[in-house]
Amino acid sequence: MAFLEWTSFIANNSSERGVEPDYAAQRKEMVDRQLKARGIRDPRVLAAMLEIPREEFLPPHLRHMAYIDDPVPIGFGQTISQPYITALMVECLELTGEEIVLDVGAGSGYHAAVLGAIARWVYSIEIIPELAEQARKNLARVGREANITVICGDGSAGYPERAPYDAISVAAAAPEVPPKLLDQLNDPGRLVIPVGSLWDQELRLVTKREGKIESRLVTYCRFVPLRGGNGWAFPD
Ligand code: SAH
């Protein structure tokens, strides 16, 4: 976080005195300064992020950091993405409201909530059981669980049970696009995924249309690693 953001964050952080900050105002400022100002245009994405109370997806002691311009820890060595990255990824999928979406890496459930506000149904898969449970609780607390199924499992192999998906969003970095995710992508379909090394990745938008696969660079990024059979191998 930049120094100026820290100072305004501390100045505005009245939760220390037992009073909740004005999260609705912070949310609007986030949408204006972090999303609109950087080129996010899709009105559905902007409306969803203006509506969903991001503070409810953070660990209670960090909820006052809900609208900072950075990732925030959510436990188990994982992070909730910077708001701009969530917006950019969802915008890339060009959702209209009819889609069945696979979200790999549920984490806090926030990204799934944004997808669910726009798409018809979201299957959100998380490999860490405690986080899957937390995501379920967070989504229920804000009344967003109606069209979101949280599954605990290895999403590096997708979730074949409900394939094909009109859109797939992967929130953890893979060494390459897992072929099983491409197999589970509908035609036409759109897949957004960070691909590269453990430290630096390209956020790539992969599209399938009439059997043809195309991939383009969206931006450079750094995500936590995708684990599991088609991700990075880590000793437990
Ligand atoms: N989208 C989340 C943040 C994701 S952080 C949010 O809005 O909060 C990336 C998440 O991917 C972590 O929770 C991590 O545990 C999970 N993850 C890593 N590898 C995975 C895999 N193979 N299958 C499912 N989830 C995985």
mmCIF file of C-alpha atoms and ligand atoms in Angstrom:
data_model
loop_
_atom_site.group_PDB
_atom_site.id
_atom_site.type_symbol
_atom_site.label_atom_id
_atom_site.label_comp_id
_atom_site.label_asym_id
_atom_site.label_seq_id
_atom_site.Cartn_x
_atom_site.Cartn_y
_atom_site.Cartn_z
ATOM 1 C CA MET A 1 0.000 0.000 0.000
ATOM 2 C CA ALA A 2 1.313 3.449 -0.871
ATOM 3 C CA PHE A 3 2.185 5.796 1.998
ATOM 4 C CA LEU A 4 -0.718 8.165 1.306
ATOM 5 C CA GLU A 5 -3.174 5.303 1.304
ATOM 6 C CA TRP A 6 -1.825 4.158 4.655
ATOM 7 C CA THR A 7 -2.285 7.565 6.202
ATOM 8 C CA SER A 8 -5.844 7.957 4.947
ATOM 9 C CA PHE A 9 -6.539 4.355 5.956
ATOM 10 C CA ILE A 10 -5.368 5.009 9.504
ATOM 11 C CA ALA A 11 -7.250 8.321 9.644
ATOM 12 C CA ASN A 12 -10.454 6.629 8.498
ATOM 13 C CA ASN A 13 -10.106 3.520 10.570
ATOM 14 C CA SER A 14 -12.541 4.328 13.308
ATOM 15 C CA SER A 15 -13.118 0.615 14.065
ATOM 16 C CA GLU A 16 -10.305 0.989 16.615
ATOM 17 C CA ARG A 17 -12.743 3.134 18.591
ATOM 18 C CA GLY A 18 -15.560 0.607 18.229
ATOM 19 C CA VAL A 19 -17.344 2.474 15.430
ATOM 20 C CA GLU A 20 -17.642 0.818 12.014
ATOM 21 C CA PRO A 21 -16.238 2.892 9.149
ATOM 22 C CA ASP A 22 -18.614 3.978 6.399
ATOM 23 C CA TYR A 23 -18.032 0.940 4.194
ATOM 24 C CA ALA A 24 -20.613 1.981 1.580
ATOM 25 C CA ALA A 25 -18.682 5.227 1.043
ATOM 26 C CA GLN A 26 -15.359 3.353 0.879
ATOM 27 C CA ARG A 27 -16.888 0.930 -1.622
ATOM 28 C CA LYS A 28 -18.035 3.755 -3.880
ATOM 29 C CA GLU A 29 -14.608 5.346 -3.702
ATOM 30 C CA MET A 30 -12.997 2.000 -4.596
ATOM 31 C CA VAL A 31 -15.272 1.640 -7.636
ATOM 32 C CA ASP A 32 -14.524 5.190 -8.792
ATOM 33 C CA ARG A 33 -10.791 5.380 -8.099
ATOM 34 C CA GLN A 34 -9.601 1.803 -8.519
ATOM 35 C CA LEU A 35 -11.982 0.464 -11.168
ATOM 36 C CA LYS A 36 -13.522 3.221 -13.322
ATOM 37 C CA ALA A 37 -10.357 5.328 -13.317
ATOM 38 C CA ARG A 38 -8.360 2.343 -14.588
ATOM 39 C CA GLY A 39 -10.730 1.506 -17.411
ATOM 40 C CA ILE A 40 -13.227 -1.017 -16.039
ATOM 41 C CA ARG A 41 -16.336 -0.247 -18.098
ATOM 42 C CA ASP A 42 -18.758 -3.182 -17.883
ATOM 43 C CA PRO A 43 -21.789 -1.766 -16.032
ATOM 44 C CA ARG A 44 -22.634 -5.209 -14.645
ATOM 45 C CA VAL A 45 -19.195 -5.570 -13.058
ATOM 46 C CA LEU A 46 -19.283 -2.034 -11.647
ATOM 47 C CA ALA A 47 -22.799 -2.556 -10.243
ATOM 48 C CA ALA A 48 -21.865 -5.888 -8.630
ATOM 49 C CA MET A 49 -18.782 -4.445 -6.972
ATOM 50 C CA LEU A 50 -20.698 -1.423 -5.787
ATOM 51 C CA GLU A 51 -23.251 -3.690 -4.176
ATOM 52 C CA ILE A 52 -21.339 -6.571 -2.591
ATOM 53 C CA PRO A 53 -20.042 -5.814 0.923
ATOM 54 C CA ARG A 54 -16.422 -6.888 0.513
ATOM 55 C CA GLU A 55 -15.714 -6.327 4.211
ATOM 56 C CA GLU A 56 -17.843 -9.409 4.977
ATOM 57 C CA PHE A 57 -15.360 -11.602 3.091
ATOM 58 C CA LEU A 58 -12.301 -10.652 5.125
ATOM 59 C CA PRO A 59 -11.207 -12.119 8.461
ATOM 60 C CA PRO A 60 -12.882 -9.984 11.173
ATOM 61 C CA HIS A 61 -9.605 -8.387 12.327
ATOM 62 C CA LEU A 62 -8.824 -7.272 8.760
ATOM 63 C CA ARG A 63 -12.253 -6.113 7.615
ATOM 64 C CA HIS A 64 -11.196 -2.477 7.817
ATOM 65 C CA MET A 65 -8.791 -3.261 4.913
ATOM 66 C CA ALA A 66 -11.624 -4.323 2.607
ATOM 67 C CA TYR A 67 -11.250 -1.435 0.155
ATOM 68 C CA ILE A 68 -7.483 -0.988 -0.038
ATOM 69 C CA ASP A 69 -5.838 -1.234 -3.454
ATOM 70 C CA ASP A 70 -3.930 -4.465 -2.641
ATOM 71 C CA PRO A 71 -4.470 -8.156 -1.915
ATOM 72 C CA VAL A 72 -5.304 -8.931 1.742
ATOM 73 C CA PRO A 73 -4.481 -12.172 3.655
ATOM 74 C CA ILE A 74 -7.438 -14.493 4.298
ATOM 75 C CA GLY A 75 -5.546 -17.194 6.251
ATOM 76 C CA PHE A 76 -3.784 -20.445 5.249
ATOM 77 C CA GLY A 77 -1.207 -18.418 3.295
ATOM 78 C CA GLN A 78 -3.865 -17.283 0.780
ATOM 79 C CA THR A 79 -5.066 -13.818 -0.228
ATOM 80 C CA ILE A 80 -8.192 -12.159 -1.554
ATOM 81 C CA SER A 81 -7.187 -10.449 -4.822
ATOM 82 C CA GLN A 82 -6.890 -6.688 -5.212
ATOM 83 C CA PRO A 83 -10.373 -5.354 -6.165
ATOM 84 C CA TYR A 84 -9.123 -4.165 -9.584
ATOM 85 C CA ILE A 85 -7.879 -7.659 -10.491
ATOM 86 C CA THR A 86 -11.232 -9.215 -9.561
ATOM 87 C CA ALA A 87 -13.031 -6.606 -11.695
ATOM 88 C CA LEU A 88 -10.656 -7.077 -14.634
ATOM 89 C CA MET A 89 -10.995 -10.866 -14.559
ATOM 90 C CA VAL A 90 -14.790 -10.782 -14.395
ATOM 91 C CA GLU A 91 -14.975 -8.122 -17.127
ATOM 92 C CA CYS A 92 -12.855 -10.343 -19.426
ATOM 93 C CA LEU A 93 -15.522 -13.046 -19.246
ATOM 94 C CA GLU A 94 -18.152 -10.722 -20.840
ATOM 95 C CA LEU A 95 -20.969 -12.255 -18.788
ATOM 96 C CA THR A 96 -24.554 -11.402 -19.751
ATOM 97 C CA GLY A 97 -26.571 -13.280 -17.127
ATOM 98 C CA GLU A 98 -27.107 -16.623 -18.863
ATOM 99 C CA GLU A 99 -23.786 -18.295 -18.140
ATOM 100 C CA ILE A 100 -22.784 -21.295 -16.083
ATOM 101 C CA VAL A 101 -19.401 -20.378 -14.592
ATOM 102 C CA LEU A 102 -16.599 -22.344 -12.942
ATOM 103 C CA ASP A 103 -14.575 -20.371 -10.371
ATOM 104 C CA VAL A 104 -11.321 -22.119 -9.367
ATOM 105 C CA GLY A 105 -9.951 -20.981 -5.984
ATOM 106 C CA ALA A 106 -12.992 -19.851 -3.975
ATOM 107 C CA GLY A 107 -10.826 -18.436 -1.169
ATOM 108 C CA SER A 108 -13.061 -15.993 0.715
ATOM 109 C CA GLY A 109 -15.946 -16.397 -1.763
ATOM 110 C CA TYR A 110 -15.836 -12.735 -2.835
ATOM 111 C CA HIS A 111 -14.922 -13.343 -6.481
ATOM 112 C CA ALA A 112 -17.677 -16.000 -6.642
ATOM 113 C CA ALA A 113 -20.131 -13.438 -5.235
ATOM 114 C CA VAL A 114 -19.249 -10.975 -8.016
ATOM 115 C CA LEU A 115 -19.615 -13.705 -10.658
ATOM 116 C CA GLY A 116 -22.892 -14.835 -9.095
ATOM 117 C CA ALA A 117 -24.309 -11.302 -9.196
ATOM 118 C CA ILE A 118 -24.008 -11.409 -13.005
ATOM 119 C CA ALA A 119 -24.089 -15.041 -14.228
ATOM 120 C CA ARG A 120 -26.846 -17.637 -13.913
ATOM 121 C CA TRP A 121 -24.919 -20.151 -11.789
ATOM 122 C CA VAL A 122 -21.441 -20.378 -10.296
ATOM 123 C CA TYR A 123 -19.579 -23.514 -9.240
ATOM 124 C CA SER A 124 -16.752 -22.340 -7.013
ATOM 125 C CA ILE A 125 -14.115 -24.904 -6.077
ATOM 126 C CA GLU A 126 -11.582 -24.572 -3.239
ATOM 127 C CA ILE A 127 -8.835 -27.029 -2.258
ATOM 128 C CA ILE A 128 -8.467 -25.933 1.415
ATOM 129 C CA PRO A 129 -11.466 -27.319 3.358
ATOM 130 C CA GLU A 130 -11.483 -24.518 5.971
ATOM 131 C CA LEU A 131 -11.559 -21.852 3.255
ATOM 132 C CA ALA A 132 -14.328 -23.653 1.357
ATOM 133 C CA GLU A 133 -16.368 -23.632 4.566
ATOM 134 C CA GLN A 134 -15.562 -19.981 5.190
ATOM 135 C CA ALA A 135 -16.554 -19.060 1.619
ATOM 136 C CA ARG A 136 -19.906 -20.814 2.111
ATOM 137 C CA LYS A 137 -20.500 -18.939 5.366
ATOM 138 C CA ASN A 138 -19.497 -15.582 3.895
ATOM 139 C CA LEU A 139 -21.786 -16.022 0.891
ATOM 140 C CA ALA A 140 -24.713 -17.064 3.098
ATOM 141 C CA ARG A 141 -24.165 -14.129 5.485
ATOM 142 C CA VAL A 142 -24.527 -11.614 2.647
ATOM 143 C CA GLY A 143 -27.418 -13.522 1.031
ATOM 144 C CA ARG A 144 -25.478 -14.498 -2.110
ATOM 145 C CA GLU A 145 -25.611 -18.282 -1.838
ATOM 146 C CA ALA A 146 -28.741 -18.863 -3.959
ATOM 147 C CA ASN A 147 -26.936 -19.441 -7.287
ATOM 148 C CA ILE A 148 -23.450 -20.363 -6.018
ATOM 149 C CA THR A 149 -22.321 -23.896 -5.200
ATOM 150 C CA VAL A 150 -19.057 -24.066 -3.232
ATOM 151 C CA ILE A 151 -17.221 -27.361 -3.656
ATOM 152 C CA CYS A 152 -14.170 -28.535 -1.722
ATOM 153 C CA GLY A 153 -11.775 -30.206 -4.138
ATOM 154 C CA ASP A 154 -8.915 -29.916 -6.608
ATOM 155 C CA GLY A 155 -10.031 -27.415 -9.228
ATOM 156 C CA SER A 156 -6.827 -27.795 -11.267
ATOM 157 C CA ALA A 157 -8.728 -30.666 -12.895
ATOM 158 C CA GLY A 158 -11.829 -28.480 -13.205
ATOM 159 C CA TYR A 159 -15.159 -29.847 -12.026
ATOM 160 C CA PRO A 160 -16.286 -32.307 -14.709
ATOM 161 C CA GLU A 161 -19.570 -33.035 -12.894
ATOM 162 C CA ARG A 162 -21.164 -29.794 -14.195
ATOM 163 C CA ALA A 163 -19.152 -29.191 -17.394
ATOM 164 C CA PRO A 164 -19.251 -27.596 -19.893
ATOM 165 C CA TYR A 165 -18.894 -24.043 -18.559
ATOM 166 C CA ASP A 166 -19.568 -20.903 -20.558
ATOM 167 C CA ALA A 167 -16.863 -19.164 -18.553
ATOM 168 C CA ILE A 168 -14.024 -20.288 -16.274
ATOM 169 C CA SER A 169 -12.134 -18.030 -13.863
ATOM 170 C CA VAL A 170 -8.956 -19.248 -12.160
ATOM 171 C CA ALA A 171 -7.655 -17.221 -9.193
ATOM 172 C CA ALA A 172 -4.393 -19.109 -8.664
ATOM 173 C CA ALA A 173 -1.298 -19.220 -10.897
ATOM 174 C CA ALA A 174 -0.729 -22.267 -13.096
ATOM 175 C CA PRO A 175 2.458 -23.351 -14.883
ATOM 176 C CA GLU A 176 0.331 -23.663 -18.040
ATOM 177 C CA VAL A 177 -3.359 -23.679 -18.944
ATOM 178 C CA PRO A 178 -4.582 -27.012 -17.527
ATOM 179 C CA PRO A 179 -5.854 -29.002 -20.564
ATOM 180 C CA LYS A 180 -8.757 -30.342 -18.475
ATOM 181 C CA LEU A 181 -10.053 -26.788 -18.002
ATOM 182 C CA LEU A 182 -9.959 -26.234 -21.762
ATOM 183 C CA ASP A 183 -11.862 -29.509 -22.258
ATOM 184 C CA GLN A 184 -14.544 -28.314 -19.826
ATOM 185 C CA LEU A 185 -14.942 -24.935 -21.546
ATOM 186 C CA ASN A 186 -18.050 -24.576 -23.688
ATOM 187 C CA ASP A 187 -17.870 -23.491 -27.344
ATOM 188 C CA PRO A 188 -18.156 -20.539 -27.375
ATOM 189 C CA GLY A 189 -16.490 -19.985 -24.029
ATOM 190 C CA ARG A 190 -14.032 -17.736 -22.197
ATOM 191 C CA LEU A 191 -11.373 -18.683 -19.648
ATOM 192 C CA VAL A 192 -9.272 -16.249 -17.620
ATOM 193 C CA ILE A 193 -6.182 -17.570 -15.839
ATOM 194 C CA PRO A 194 -2.762 -16.413 -14.558
ATOM 195 C CA VAL A 195 -0.031 -18.481 -16.242
ATOM 196 C CA GLY A 196 3.724 -18.429 -15.662
ATOM 197 C CA SER A 197 6.313 -19.005 -12.938
ATOM 198 C CA LEU A 198 5.648 -18.981 -9.197
ATOM 199 C CA TRP A 199 6.672 -15.318 -9.034
ATOM 200 C CA ASP A 200 5.549 -13.660 -12.247
ATOM 201 C CA GLN A 201 2.637 -14.506 -14.441
ATOM 202 C CA GLU A 202 0.621 -13.304 -17.377
ATOM 203 C CA LEU A 203 -3.107 -13.024 -16.865
ATOM 204 C CA ARG A 204 -4.362 -14.663 -20.054
ATOM 205 C CA LEU A 205 -7.787 -14.670 -21.656
ATOM 206 C CA VAL A 206 -8.356 -17.896 -23.569
ATOM 207 C CA THR A 207 -11.343 -18.063 -25.897
ATOM 208 C CA LYS A 208 -12.898 -21.050 -27.626
ATOM 209 C CA ARG A 209 -14.996 -20.408 -30.711
ATOM 210 C CA GLU A 210 -15.987 -22.889 -33.421
ATOM 211 C CA GLY A 211 -13.353 -25.277 -32.159
ATOM 212 C CA LYS A 212 -10.593 -22.678 -32.376
ATOM 213 C CA ILE A 213 -8.602 -21.721 -29.262
ATOM 214 C CA GLU A 214 -7.069 -18.254 -28.979
ATOM 215 C CA SER A 215 -5.133 -16.755 -26.084
ATOM 216 C CA ARG A 216 -4.244 -13.143 -25.389
ATOM 217 C CA LEU A 217 -2.316 -11.312 -22.689
ATOM 218 C CA VAL A 218 -4.498 -9.177 -20.413
ATOM 219 C CA THR A 219 -1.873 -7.937 -17.948
ATOM 220 C CA TYR A 220 1.127 -9.026 -15.884
ATOM 221 C CA CYS A 221 0.283 -10.203 -12.388
ATOM 222 C CA ARG A 222 1.285 -12.220 -9.330
ATOM 223 C CA PHE A 223 -1.131 -14.759 -7.846
ATOM 224 C CA VAL A 224 -0.770 -17.470 -5.201
ATOM 225 C CA PRO A 225 0.089 -20.835 -6.792
ATOM 226 C CA LEU A 226 -2.469 -23.295 -8.135
ATOM 227 C CA ARG A 227 -1.949 -26.560 -6.285
ATOM 228 C CA GLY A 228 -3.257 -30.012 -7.110
ATOM 229 C CA GLY A 229 -2.684 -32.522 -9.891
ATOM 230 C CA ASN A 230 -2.513 -29.980 -12.733
ATOM 231 C CA GLY A 231 -0.902 -27.160 -10.770
ATOM 232 C CA TRP A 232 2.350 -26.819 -8.833
ATOM 233 C CA ALA A 233 3.514 -29.711 -6.662
ATOM 234 C CA PHE A 234 4.208 -28.718 -3.027
ATOM 235 C CA PRO A 235 5.337 -30.892 -0.166
ATOM 236 C CA ASP A 236 2.573 -30.913 2.495
HETATM 237 N N1 SAH B 1 -10.972 -15.782 -5.441
HETATM 238 C C1 SAH B 1 -10.623 -15.721 -4.044
HETATM 239 C C2 SAH B 1 -9.135 -15.597 -3.777
HETATM 240 C C3 SAH B 1 -8.380 -16.716 -4.309
HETATM 241 S S1 SAH B 1 -6.786 -16.975 -3.655
HETATM 242 C C4 SAH B 1 -11.349 -14.627 -3.307
HETATM 243 O O1 SAH B 1 -12.106 -13.880 -3.911
HETATM 244 O O2 SAH B 1 -11.166 -14.551 -2.089
HETATM 245 C C5 SAH B 1 -6.558 -18.499 -4.496
HETATM 246 C C6 SAH B 1 -7.281 -19.652 -3.886
HETATM 247 O O3 SAH B 1 -7.062 -20.774 -4.720
HETATM 248 C C7 SAH B 1 -6.774 -20.046 -2.507
HETATM 249 O O4 SAH B 1 -7.833 -20.046 -1.601
HETATM 250 C C8 SAH B 1 -6.213 -21.448 -2.711
HETATM 251 O O5 SAH B 1 -6.390 -22.299 -1.598
HETATM 252 C C9 SAH B 1 -7.017 -21.919 -3.896
HETATM 253 N N2 SAH B 1 -6.442 -23.008 -4.669
HETATM 254 C C10 SAH B 1 -5.143 -23.252 -4.974
HETATM 255 N N3 SAH B 1 -5.038 -24.360 -5.715
HETATM 256 C C11 SAH B 1 -6.294 -24.844 -5.896
HETATM 257 C C12 SAH B 1 -6.835 -25.979 -6.566
HETATM 258 N N4 SAH B 1 -6.065 -26.837 -7.219
HETATM 259 N N5 SAH B 1 -8.176 -26.151 -6.549
HETATM 260 C C13 SAH B 1 -8.992 -25.273 -5.889
HETATM 261 N N6 SAH B 1 -8.525 -24.202 -5.223
HETATM 262 C C14 SAH B 1 -7.204 -23.984 -5.228
#
